[in-house]
Coordinates of C-alpha atoms in Angstrom, one line a residue:
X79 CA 0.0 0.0 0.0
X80 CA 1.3 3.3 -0.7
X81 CA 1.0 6.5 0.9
X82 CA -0.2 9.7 0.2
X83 CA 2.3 11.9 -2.2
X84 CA 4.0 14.8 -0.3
X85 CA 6.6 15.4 -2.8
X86 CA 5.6 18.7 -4.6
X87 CA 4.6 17.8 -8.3
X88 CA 3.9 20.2 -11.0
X89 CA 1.5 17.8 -12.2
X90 CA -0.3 17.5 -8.6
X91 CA -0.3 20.8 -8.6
X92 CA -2.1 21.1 -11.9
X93 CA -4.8 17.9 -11.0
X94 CA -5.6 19.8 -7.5
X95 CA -6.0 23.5 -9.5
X96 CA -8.1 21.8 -12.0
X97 CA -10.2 19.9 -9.6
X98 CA -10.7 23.3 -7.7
X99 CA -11.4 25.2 -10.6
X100 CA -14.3 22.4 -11.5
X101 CA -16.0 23.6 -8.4
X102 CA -14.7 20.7 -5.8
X103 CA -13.9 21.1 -2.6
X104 CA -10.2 20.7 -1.6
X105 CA -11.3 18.2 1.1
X106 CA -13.0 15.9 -1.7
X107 CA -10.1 16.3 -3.8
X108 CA -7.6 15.5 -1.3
X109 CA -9.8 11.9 -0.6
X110 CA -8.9 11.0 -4.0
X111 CA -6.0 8.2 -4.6
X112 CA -2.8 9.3 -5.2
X113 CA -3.9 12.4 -3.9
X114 CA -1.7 14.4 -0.8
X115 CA -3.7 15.8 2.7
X116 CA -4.8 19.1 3.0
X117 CA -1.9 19.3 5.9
X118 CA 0.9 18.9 2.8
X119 CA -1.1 21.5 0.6
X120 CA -1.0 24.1 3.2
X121 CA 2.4 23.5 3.8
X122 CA 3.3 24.1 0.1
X123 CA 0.8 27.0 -0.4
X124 CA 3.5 28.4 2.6
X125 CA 6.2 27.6 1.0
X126 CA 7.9 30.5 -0.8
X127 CA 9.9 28.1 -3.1
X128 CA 5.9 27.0 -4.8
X129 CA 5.0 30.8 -5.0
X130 CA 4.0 29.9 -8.6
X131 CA 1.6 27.2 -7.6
X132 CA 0.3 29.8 -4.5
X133 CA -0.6 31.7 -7.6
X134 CA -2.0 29.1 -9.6
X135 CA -4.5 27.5 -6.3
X136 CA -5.9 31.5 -5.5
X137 CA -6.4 31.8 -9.5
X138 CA -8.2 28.0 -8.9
X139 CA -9.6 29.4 -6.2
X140 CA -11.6 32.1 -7.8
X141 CA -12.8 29.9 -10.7
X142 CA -14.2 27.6 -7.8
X143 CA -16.5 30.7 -7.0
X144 CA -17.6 30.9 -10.7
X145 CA -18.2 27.0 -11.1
X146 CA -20.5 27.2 -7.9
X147 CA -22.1 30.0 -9.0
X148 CA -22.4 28.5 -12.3
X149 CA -23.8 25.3 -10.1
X150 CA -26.9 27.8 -8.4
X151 CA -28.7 28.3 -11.9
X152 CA -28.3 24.4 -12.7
X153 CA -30.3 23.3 -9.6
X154 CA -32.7 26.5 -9.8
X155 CA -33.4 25.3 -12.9
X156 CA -33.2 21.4 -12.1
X157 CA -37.3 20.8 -10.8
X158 CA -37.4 16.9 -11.5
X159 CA -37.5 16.3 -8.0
X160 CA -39.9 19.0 -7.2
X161 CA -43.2 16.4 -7.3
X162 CA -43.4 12.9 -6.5
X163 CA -44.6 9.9 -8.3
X164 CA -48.1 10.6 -7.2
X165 CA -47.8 14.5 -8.3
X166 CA -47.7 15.3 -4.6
X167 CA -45.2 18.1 -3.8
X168 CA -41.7 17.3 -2.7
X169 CA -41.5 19.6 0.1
X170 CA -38.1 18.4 1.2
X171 CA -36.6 18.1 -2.2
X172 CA -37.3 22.0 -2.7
X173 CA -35.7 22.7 0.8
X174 CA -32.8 20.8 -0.3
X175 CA -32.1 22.5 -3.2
X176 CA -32.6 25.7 -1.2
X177 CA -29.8 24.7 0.9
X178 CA -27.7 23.6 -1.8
X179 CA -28.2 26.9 -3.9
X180 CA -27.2 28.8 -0.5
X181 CA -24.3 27.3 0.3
X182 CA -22.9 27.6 -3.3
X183 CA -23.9 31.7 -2.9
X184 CA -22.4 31.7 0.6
X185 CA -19.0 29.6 -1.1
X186 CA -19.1 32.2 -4.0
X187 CA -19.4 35.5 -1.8
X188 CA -16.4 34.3 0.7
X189 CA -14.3 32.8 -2.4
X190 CA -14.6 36.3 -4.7
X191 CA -16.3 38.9 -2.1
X192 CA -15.8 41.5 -4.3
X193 CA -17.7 39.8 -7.3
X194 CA -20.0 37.4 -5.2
X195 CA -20.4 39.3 -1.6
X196 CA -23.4 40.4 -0.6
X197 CA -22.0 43.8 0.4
X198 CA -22.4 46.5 -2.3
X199 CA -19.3 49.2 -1.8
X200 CA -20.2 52.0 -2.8
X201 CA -17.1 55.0 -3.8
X202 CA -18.8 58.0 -2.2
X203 CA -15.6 60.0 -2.1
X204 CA -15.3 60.1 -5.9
X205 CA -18.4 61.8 -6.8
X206 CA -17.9 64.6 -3.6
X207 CA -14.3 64.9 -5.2
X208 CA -16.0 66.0 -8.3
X209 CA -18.2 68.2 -6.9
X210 CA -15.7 69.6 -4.8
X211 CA -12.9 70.5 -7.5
X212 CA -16.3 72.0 -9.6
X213 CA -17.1 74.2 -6.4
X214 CA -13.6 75.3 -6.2
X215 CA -13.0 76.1 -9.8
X216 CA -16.1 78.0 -9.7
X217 CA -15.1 80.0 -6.5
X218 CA -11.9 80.5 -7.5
X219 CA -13.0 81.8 -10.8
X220 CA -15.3 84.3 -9.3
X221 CA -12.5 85.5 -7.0
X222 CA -11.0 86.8 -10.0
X223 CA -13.8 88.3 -11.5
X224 CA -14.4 85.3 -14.4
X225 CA -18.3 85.6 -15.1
X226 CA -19.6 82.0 -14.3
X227 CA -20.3 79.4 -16.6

């Protein structure tokens, strides 16, 4: 029986990215034969010698977000479960793909805040930085005796 790789691989590397990327979760991924712990990931997303592949997992990363986004409008969408055999409504089923939809938007909003978060910021300064300069000009031209406009 062999054990878990915790040689850094390019090729690991790349298999772990790509599973990420597909929407998995680096737990599942790391359950997979041939596969190394989340313990030896960590230690080589510390690393500074695999700054590349630290690179590569947070791009992986934020392409999970977008797959499990991607994943809300599939099982929005997805109503075969919805009734039962008898055309009675599947009550549960609906609450389950409730869940499942708001634990992919939670994922999403913590994996890309900024794209996914539920937090809208909004750049007051810039439009009172505007308005400011304006009020200046303006004040500053009728200081000199410039007619307005």
């Amino acid at each position: 029986m062999s054990g878990r790789p915790s040689v850094f691989s390019e090729a690991l590397a790349d298999a772990i990215c790509e599973a990420l990327a597909d929407g998995r979760s680096l737990r599942s991924i790391c359950l997979d034969d041939g596969m190394p712990s989340q313990t030896t990931i960590f230690r080589w997303l510390a690393d500074e010698r695999y700054s590349v592949f630290r690179e590569q997992y947070t791009r992986a990363r934020e392409a999970q977000a977008d797959a499990l986004f991607d994943e809300c409008l599939d099982i929005a969408d997805d109503g075969a479960n919805d009734y039962m055999a008898d055309g009675e409504y599947n009550g549960d089923a609906v609450a389950r793909s409730r869940l499942r939809i708001d634990t992919r938007k939670w994922m999403a909003g913590k994996l890309r805040p900024k794209k996914y978060g539920d937090k809208q910021e909004i750049d007051l300064n810039h439009g009172v930085q505007d308005t400011l300069s304006a009020l200046l000009k303006e004040i500053d031209g009728n200081s000199r005796g410039l007619p307005n406009g």
